[in-house]
PDB file of C-alpha atoms in Angstrom:
ATOM      1  CA  MET B  17      19.358 108.513 101.343  1.00  0.00           C
ATOM      2  CA  ARG B  18      17.650 111.061 103.934  1.00  0.00           C
ATOM      3  CA  ALA B  19      19.890 112.172 105.797  1.00  0.00           C
ATOM      4  CA  PRO B  20      19.342 111.677 109.251  1.00  0.00           C
ATOM      5  CA  ARG B  21      17.837 114.759 111.118  1.00  0.00           C
ATOM      6  CA  VAL B  22      20.424 115.741 114.167  1.00  0.00           C
ATOM      7  CA  THR B  23      20.465 118.508 116.785  1.00  0.00           C
ATOM      8  CA  VAL B  24      23.749 120.031 116.484  1.00  0.00           C
ATOM      9  CA  GLY B  25      22.920 121.276 120.658  1.00  0.00           C
ATOM     10  CA  PRO B  26      26.068 121.060 122.109  1.00  0.00           C
ATOM     11  CA  THR B  27      29.402 120.534 120.609  1.00  0.00           C
ATOM     12  CA  GLY B  28      31.656 119.722 123.627  1.00  0.00           C
ATOM     13  CA  GLY B  29      34.230 121.996 123.076  1.00  0.00           C
ATOM     14  CA  LEU B  30      35.264 120.019 119.171  1.00  0.00           C
ATOM     15  CA  PRO B  31      35.951 123.080 117.643  1.00  0.00           C
ATOM     16  CA  SER B  32      37.531 125.434 120.070  1.00  0.00           C
ATOM     17  CA  ALA B  33      39.813 122.673 121.144  1.00  0.00           C
ATOM     18  CA  ARG B  34      41.366 122.913 117.642  1.00  0.00           C
ATOM     19  CA  PRO B  35      43.111 125.556 116.759  1.00  0.00           C
ATOM     20  CA  ALA B  36      42.995 127.638 113.492  1.00  0.00           C
ATOM     21  CA  PHE B  37      45.911 126.661 110.807  1.00  0.00           C
ATOM     22  CA  THR B  38      46.973 128.325 107.928  1.00  0.00           C
ATOM     23  CA  VAL B  39      45.934 125.817 104.349  1.00  0.00           C
ATOM     24  CA  ARG B  40      47.367 126.218 100.980  1.00  0.00           C
ATOM     25  CA  PHE B  41      45.217 125.345  97.261  1.00  0.00           C
ATOM     26  CA  GLU B  42      47.997 124.595  94.866  1.00  0.00           C
ATOM     27  CA  ARG B  43      46.786 122.465  92.388  1.00  0.00           C
ATOM     28  CA  CYS B  44      43.204 121.275  90.630  1.00  0.00           C
ATOM     29  CA  HIS B  45      41.728 117.760  90.603  1.00  0.00           C
ATOM     30  CA  ARG B  46      38.341 116.672  89.487  1.00  0.00           C
ATOM     31  CA  PHE B  47      35.943 114.116  90.889  1.00  0.00           C
ATOM     32  CA  PRO B  48      33.352 112.642  88.798  1.00  0.00           C
ATOM     33  CA  GLY B  49      31.314 116.452  87.707  1.00  0.00           C
ATOM     34  CA  VAL B  50      33.242 118.513  90.021  1.00  0.00           C
ATOM     35  CA  LEU B  51      35.846 120.031  89.857  1.00  0.00           C
ATOM     36  CA  TYR B  52      37.945 121.058  93.268  1.00  0.00           C
ATOM     37  CA  LEU B  53      40.804 122.400  95.242  1.00  0.00           C
ATOM     38  CA  ALA B  54      42.940 120.562  96.804  1.00  0.00           C
ATOM     39  CA  PRO B  55      44.478 121.593 100.351  1.00  0.00           C
ATOM     40  CA  GLU B  56      48.153 121.545 101.858  1.00  0.00           C
ATOM     41  CA  PRO B  57      48.576 120.127 104.050  1.00  0.00           C
ATOM     42  CA  ASP B  58      44.393 117.828 104.187  1.00  0.00           C
ATOM     43  CA  GLY B  59      45.991 116.362 108.171  1.00  0.00           C
ATOM     44  CA  PRO B  60      43.741 119.511 109.359  1.00  0.00           C
ATOM     45  CA  PHE B  61      40.731 118.749 107.803  1.00  0.00           C
ATOM     46  CA  ARG B  62      41.222 115.040 108.088  1.00  0.00           C
ATOM     47  CA  GLU B  63      40.994 115.434 111.527  1.00  0.00           C
ATOM     48  CA  LEU B  64      37.939 117.986 111.942  1.00  0.00           C
ATOM     49  CA  THR B  65      36.191 115.319 109.313  1.00  0.00           C
ATOM     50  CA  GLU B  66      37.181 112.264 112.093  1.00  0.00           C
ATOM     51  CA  ALA B  67      36.369 114.577 114.988  1.00  0.00           C
ATOM     52  CA  VAL B  68      32.733 115.658 113.904  1.00  0.00           C
ATOM     53  CA  ALA B  69      31.344 112.245 112.365  1.00  0.00           C
ATOM     54  CA  GLU B  70      32.318 111.131 116.021  1.00  0.00           C
ATOM     55  CA  ARG B  71      30.713 113.408 117.514  1.00  0.00           C
ATOM     56  CA  TRP B  72      27.474 112.865 115.424  1.00  0.00           C
ATOM     57  CA  PRO B  73      28.184 109.177 114.741  1.00  0.00           C
ATOM     58  CA  GLU B  74      24.171 108.795 113.321  1.00  0.00           C
ATOM     59  CA  ALA B  75      24.999 111.321 110.835  1.00  0.00           C
ATOM     60  CA  PRO B  76      27.979 110.785 108.470  1.00  0.00           C
ATOM     61  CA  PRO B  77      30.047 113.121 105.715  1.00  0.00           C
ATOM     62  CA  PHE B  78      28.378 112.700 102.399  1.00  0.00           C
ATOM     63  CA  GLY B  79      25.794 110.253 104.569  1.00  0.00           C
ATOM     64  CA  GLY B  80      28.769 107.413 104.746  1.00  0.00           C
ATOM     65  CA  ARG B  81      28.783 106.607 100.521  1.00  0.00           C
ATOM     66  CA  PHE B  82      32.041 107.286 101.068  1.00  0.00           C
ATOM     67  CA  ASP B  83      34.713 104.602 102.554  1.00  0.00           C
ATOM     68  CA  GLU B  84      37.191 107.792 103.075  1.00  0.00           C
ATOM     69  CA  VAL B  85      36.476 112.040 103.141  1.00  0.00           C
ATOM     70  CA  VAL B  86      38.585 113.672 100.831  1.00  0.00           C
ATOM     71  CA  PRO B  87      39.534 117.406 102.260  1.00  0.00           C
ATOM     72  CA  HIS B  88      38.375 119.524  99.005  1.00  0.00           C
ATOM     73  CA  LEU B  89      37.070 122.999  97.954  1.00  0.00           C
ATOM     74  CA  THR B  90      34.279 122.343  95.769  1.00  0.00           C
ATOM     75  CA  VAL B  91      34.322 124.990  92.655  1.00  0.00           C
ATOM     76  CA  ALA B  92      32.265 123.550  90.274  1.00  0.00           C
ATOM     77  CA  GLN B  93      29.991 121.094  90.141  1.00  0.00           C
ATOM     78  CA  GLY B  94      27.148 119.437  88.109  1.00  0.00           C
ATOM     79  CA  HIS B  95      28.528 120.748  84.734  1.00  0.00           C
ATOM     80  CA  ASP B  96      29.495 119.791  81.326  1.00  0.00           C
ATOM     81  CA  GLU B  97      33.211 118.287  81.226  1.00  0.00           C
ATOM     82  CA  ALA B  98      34.013 122.113  79.132  1.00  0.00           C
ATOM     83  CA  ALA B  99      32.888 123.958  81.520  1.00  0.00           C
ATOM     84  CA  LEU B 100      34.822 121.696  84.739  1.00  0.00           C
ATOM     85  CA  ALA B 101      37.986 122.627  82.180  1.00  0.00           C
ATOM     86  CA  ASP B 102      37.360 126.321  80.910  1.00  0.00           C
ATOM     87  CA  ALA B 103      37.048 126.616  85.460  1.00  0.00           C
ATOM     88  CA  GLU B 104      39.984 124.666  85.842  1.00  0.00           C
ATOM     89  CA  ALA B 105      42.051 127.097  83.352  1.00  0.00           C
ATOM     90  CA  ALA B 106      39.847 130.026  84.985  1.00  0.00           C
ATOM     91  CA  LEU B 107      42.486 128.670  88.246  1.00  0.00           C
ATOM     92  CA  VAL B 108      45.728 128.278  87.339  1.00  0.00           C
ATOM     93  CA  ASP B 109      47.099 131.278  86.621  1.00  0.00           C
ATOM     94  CA  SER B 110      45.676 132.516  90.307  1.00  0.00           C
ATOM     95  CA  MET B 111      47.186 129.737  92.947  1.00  0.00           C
ATOM     96  CA  PRO B 112      48.498 129.516  95.165  1.00  0.00           C
ATOM     97  CA  VAL B 113      45.793 130.625  96.906  1.00  0.00           C
ATOM     98  CA  THR B 114      46.504 130.893 100.905  1.00  0.00           C
ATOM     99  CA  ALA B 115      43.676 131.161 103.404  1.00  0.00           C
ATOM    100  CA  ARG B 116      43.383 130.697 107.148  1.00  0.00           C
ATOM    101  CA  VAL B 117      41.146 128.746 107.771  1.00  0.00           C
ATOM    102  CA  SER B 118      39.566 130.241 111.753  1.00  0.00           C
ATOM    103  CA  SER B 119      36.093 128.615 112.598  1.00  0.00           C
ATOM    104  CA  VAL B 120      34.465 125.280 110.580  1.00  0.00           C
ATOM    105  CA  ALA B 121      30.453 126.251 108.992  1.00  0.00           C
ATOM    106  CA  LEU B 122      28.337 122.838 108.785  1.00  0.00           C
ATOM    107  CA  LEU B 123      26.651 122.309 105.726  1.00  0.00           C
ATOM    108  CA  VAL B 124      23.308 120.166 104.573  1.00  0.00           C
ATOM    109  CA  HIS B 125      22.629 119.569 101.546  1.00  0.00           C
ATOM    110  CA  ASP B 126      18.711 119.347 100.658  1.00  0.00           C
ATOM    111  CA  GLY B 127      19.218 117.940  97.582  1.00  0.00           C
ATOM    112  CA  THR B 128      19.805 120.769  95.230  1.00  0.00           C
ATOM    113  CA  ARG B 129      22.224 122.758  97.160  1.00  0.00           C
ATOM    114  CA  TRP B 130      24.109 123.430 100.610  1.00  0.00           C
ATOM    115  CA  HIS B 131      22.929 125.759 103.349  1.00  0.00           C
ATOM    116  CA  GLU B 132      25.250 126.572 106.301  1.00  0.00           C
ATOM    117  CA  ARG B 133      23.282 124.592 109.390  1.00  0.00           C
ATOM    118  CA  ALA B 134      25.655 126.359 111.800  1.00  0.00           C
ATOM    119  CA  SER B 135      29.761 127.853 112.442  1.00  0.00           C
ATOM    120  CA  PHE B 136      31.796 127.276 115.031  1.00  0.00           C
ATOM    121  CA  ALA B 137      34.312 129.290 115.482  1.00  0.00           C
ATOM    122  CA  LEU B 138      38.717 127.454 116.410  1.00  0.00           C
ATOM    123  CA  GLY B 139      40.586 127.995 119.033  1.00  0.00           C
ATOM    124  CA  GLN B 140      43.791 130.264 119.028  1.00  0.00           C
ATOM    125  CA  ALA B 141      47.113 128.982 117.080  1.00  0.00           C
ATOM    126  CA  PRO B 142      49.851 129.037 120.064  1.00  0.00           C
TER     127      PRO B 142
END
């Protein structure tokens, strides 16, 4: 499935209308062949994803392949199960990780890798 060509253009204030926020990553999770960290809370990520999907309906998240988009931070992908298990074991002692989310990156996949296409600052927290 080839991704549609999308012109980013004006965002309609989409990112700046949402405040920056703090997130914690406390646990590792898996998709098939993927190790990821789940953000807590995940609500701000879900809201941003929905807003972007509404703004650019011609380019749904992940090409529309999933009924539900699960907010996540990919740690490892495309490695065998042993490598994913080793990566997970190495992360456990480093968690939780807390981060401030102050911008949104628009990523595109070229069939092999993800590339940043644009970045947008979030608004100031109240």
